[in-house]
Amino acid sequence: MSDEFRELFERHVGYVVAGDIKAALADMVPERIPAVFEGVTVPGGEVTDARIVDVRRDGETWIGEAVYETPNGPVGLRSIWILHEGAWKANALENFS
């Protein structure tokens, strides 16, 4: 499963870098939008690059961490994923440095 989740997370990070917000939002639990973004800095606008820092399982969840490079500096973003209606979806976001 770890390889499958890593592929999913890599695809999600790619959506963010490409500016495909619709696809990135489709990877999130619909009921958690827009609350999932409250108090979190996300890469807005242009993202020049991204680096996946960590992908790990934590109990019943998966955690993906990526650093997005933006014109305003790097944004470290951790996403916590749950199994939602048979698919892995991001349920929470938090920043890290």
mmCIF file of C-alpha atoms in Angstrom:
data_model
loop_
_atom_site.group_PDB
_atom_site.id
_atom_site.type_symbol
_atom_site.label_atom_id
_atom_site.label_comp_id
_atom_site.label_asym_id
_atom_site.label_seq_id
_atom_site.Cartn_x
_atom_site.Cartn_y
_atom_site.Cartn_z
ATOM 1 C CA MET A 1 0.000 0.000 0.000
ATOM 2 C CA SER A 2 2.844 2.416 0.676
ATOM 3 C CA ASP A 3 3.789 2.506 -3.017
ATOM 4 C CA GLU A 4 0.163 3.132 -4.005
ATOM 5 C CA PHE A 5 -0.203 5.991 -1.547
ATOM 6 C CA ARG A 6 3.127 7.505 -2.554
ATOM 7 C CA GLU A 7 1.978 7.503 -6.196
ATOM 8 C CA LEU A 8 -1.286 9.170 -5.167
ATOM 9 C CA PHE A 9 0.577 11.805 -3.147
ATOM 10 C CA GLU A 10 3.080 12.446 -5.958
ATOM 11 C CA ARG A 11 0.160 12.971 -8.340
ATOM 12 C CA HIS A 12 -1.505 15.344 -5.870
ATOM 13 C CA VAL A 13 1.691 17.391 -5.446
ATOM 14 C CA GLY A 14 1.963 17.510 -9.234
ATOM 15 C CA TYR A 15 -1.543 18.981 -9.445
ATOM 16 C CA VAL A 16 -0.542 21.744 -7.033
ATOM 17 C CA VAL A 17 2.640 22.531 -8.986
ATOM 18 C CA ALA A 18 0.685 22.583 -12.263
ATOM 19 C CA GLY A 19 -1.911 24.921 -10.767
ATOM 20 C CA ASP A 20 -4.682 22.350 -11.327
ATOM 21 C CA ILE A 21 -6.723 23.416 -8.316
ATOM 22 C CA LYS A 22 -9.798 21.458 -9.406
ATOM 23 C CA ALA A 23 -7.822 18.184 -9.439
ATOM 24 C CA ALA A 24 -6.083 19.016 -6.140
ATOM 25 C CA LEU A 25 -9.441 19.735 -4.472
ATOM 26 C CA ALA A 26 -10.841 16.460 -5.825
ATOM 27 C CA ASP A 27 -8.242 14.693 -3.641
ATOM 28 C CA MET A 28 -9.809 16.187 -0.501
ATOM 29 C CA VAL A 29 -12.754 15.119 1.635
ATOM 30 C CA PRO A 30 -15.529 17.303 0.151
ATOM 31 C CA GLU A 31 -17.162 17.994 3.518
ATOM 32 C CA ARG A 32 -13.881 19.434 4.835
ATOM 33 C CA ILE A 33 -13.622 22.143 2.149
ATOM 34 C CA PRO A 34 -13.107 25.059 2.872
ATOM 35 C CA ALA A 35 -12.526 24.438 6.615
ATOM 36 C CA VAL A 36 -9.403 22.379 5.849
ATOM 37 C CA PHE A 37 -7.664 25.599 4.731
ATOM 38 C CA GLU A 38 -8.413 27.683 7.849
ATOM 39 C CA GLY A 39 -5.235 28.882 9.554
ATOM 40 C CA VAL A 40 -2.998 27.179 6.991
ATOM 41 C CA THR A 41 -0.660 28.828 4.502
ATOM 42 C CA VAL A 42 -0.979 27.103 1.142
ATOM 43 C CA PRO A 43 0.989 27.719 -2.035
ATOM 44 C CA GLY A 44 -1.116 30.228 -3.910
ATOM 45 C CA GLY A 45 -0.529 31.299 -7.460
ATOM 46 C CA GLU A 46 2.774 30.320 -8.998
ATOM 47 C CA VAL A 47 4.577 27.248 -7.696
ATOM 48 C CA THR A 48 7.988 26.828 -9.293
ATOM 49 C CA ASP A 49 8.903 23.466 -7.773
ATOM 50 C CA ALA A 50 8.018 20.979 -5.060
ATOM 51 C CA ARG A 51 9.909 18.413 -3.054
ATOM 52 C CA ILE A 52 8.277 15.520 -1.218
ATOM 53 C CA VAL A 53 9.863 15.350 2.211
ATOM 54 C CA ASP A 54 8.029 12.401 3.775
ATOM 55 C CA VAL A 55 5.264 9.891 3.181
ATOM 56 C CA ARG A 56 4.298 7.680 6.115
ATOM 57 C CA ARG A 57 1.487 5.716 7.661
ATOM 58 C CA ASP A 58 0.253 6.759 11.098
ATOM 59 C CA GLY A 59 -2.313 4.303 12.411
ATOM 60 C CA GLU A 60 -5.364 4.509 10.160
ATOM 61 C CA THR A 61 -4.112 7.575 8.269
ATOM 62 C CA TRP A 62 -1.419 8.433 5.751
ATOM 63 C CA ILE A 63 0.644 11.594 6.018
ATOM 64 C CA GLY A 64 2.318 13.327 3.114
ATOM 65 C CA GLU A 65 4.717 16.240 3.529
ATOM 66 C CA ALA A 66 5.882 18.468 0.698
ATOM 67 C CA VAL A 67 7.732 21.753 0.398
ATOM 68 C CA TYR A 68 6.446 23.962 -2.401
ATOM 69 C CA GLU A 69 8.727 26.659 -3.828
ATOM 70 C CA THR A 70 6.911 29.925 -4.543
ATOM 71 C CA PRO A 71 8.058 33.460 -5.421
ATOM 72 C CA ASN A 72 7.308 34.386 -1.778
ATOM 73 C CA GLY A 73 9.465 31.579 -0.405
ATOM 74 C CA PRO A 74 8.975 27.933 0.498
ATOM 75 C CA VAL A 75 5.717 26.596 1.937
ATOM 76 C CA GLY A 76 5.920 23.376 3.964
ATOM 77 C CA LEU A 77 2.571 21.618 3.857
ATOM 78 C CA ARG A 78 1.578 18.406 5.632
ATOM 79 C CA SER A 79 -1.597 16.646 4.555
ATOM 80 C CA ILE A 80 -3.336 13.960 6.600
ATOM 81 C CA TRP A 81 -5.258 11.457 4.481
ATOM 82 C CA ILE A 82 -8.091 9.137 5.493
ATOM 83 C CA LEU A 83 -9.959 6.377 3.718
ATOM 84 C CA HIS A 84 -13.176 8.142 2.687
ATOM 85 C CA GLU A 85 -15.857 6.258 0.769
ATOM 86 C CA GLY A 86 -13.309 3.758 -0.513
ATOM 87 C CA ALA A 87 -10.641 6.253 -1.604
ATOM 88 C CA TRP A 88 -7.763 8.024 0.142
ATOM 89 C CA LYS A 89 -8.614 11.719 0.581
ATOM 90 C CA ALA A 90 -6.886 14.594 2.374
ATOM 91 C CA ASN A 91 -8.823 15.381 5.542
ATOM 92 C CA ALA A 92 -6.550 17.931 7.233
ATOM 93 C CA LEU A 93 -3.698 20.292 6.374
ATOM 94 C CA GLU A 94 -1.018 21.887 8.532
ATOM 95 C CA ASN A 95 2.166 23.794 7.916
ATOM 96 C CA PHE A 96 5.619 22.677 8.962
ATOM 97 C CA SER A 97 9.069 24.176 8.648
#
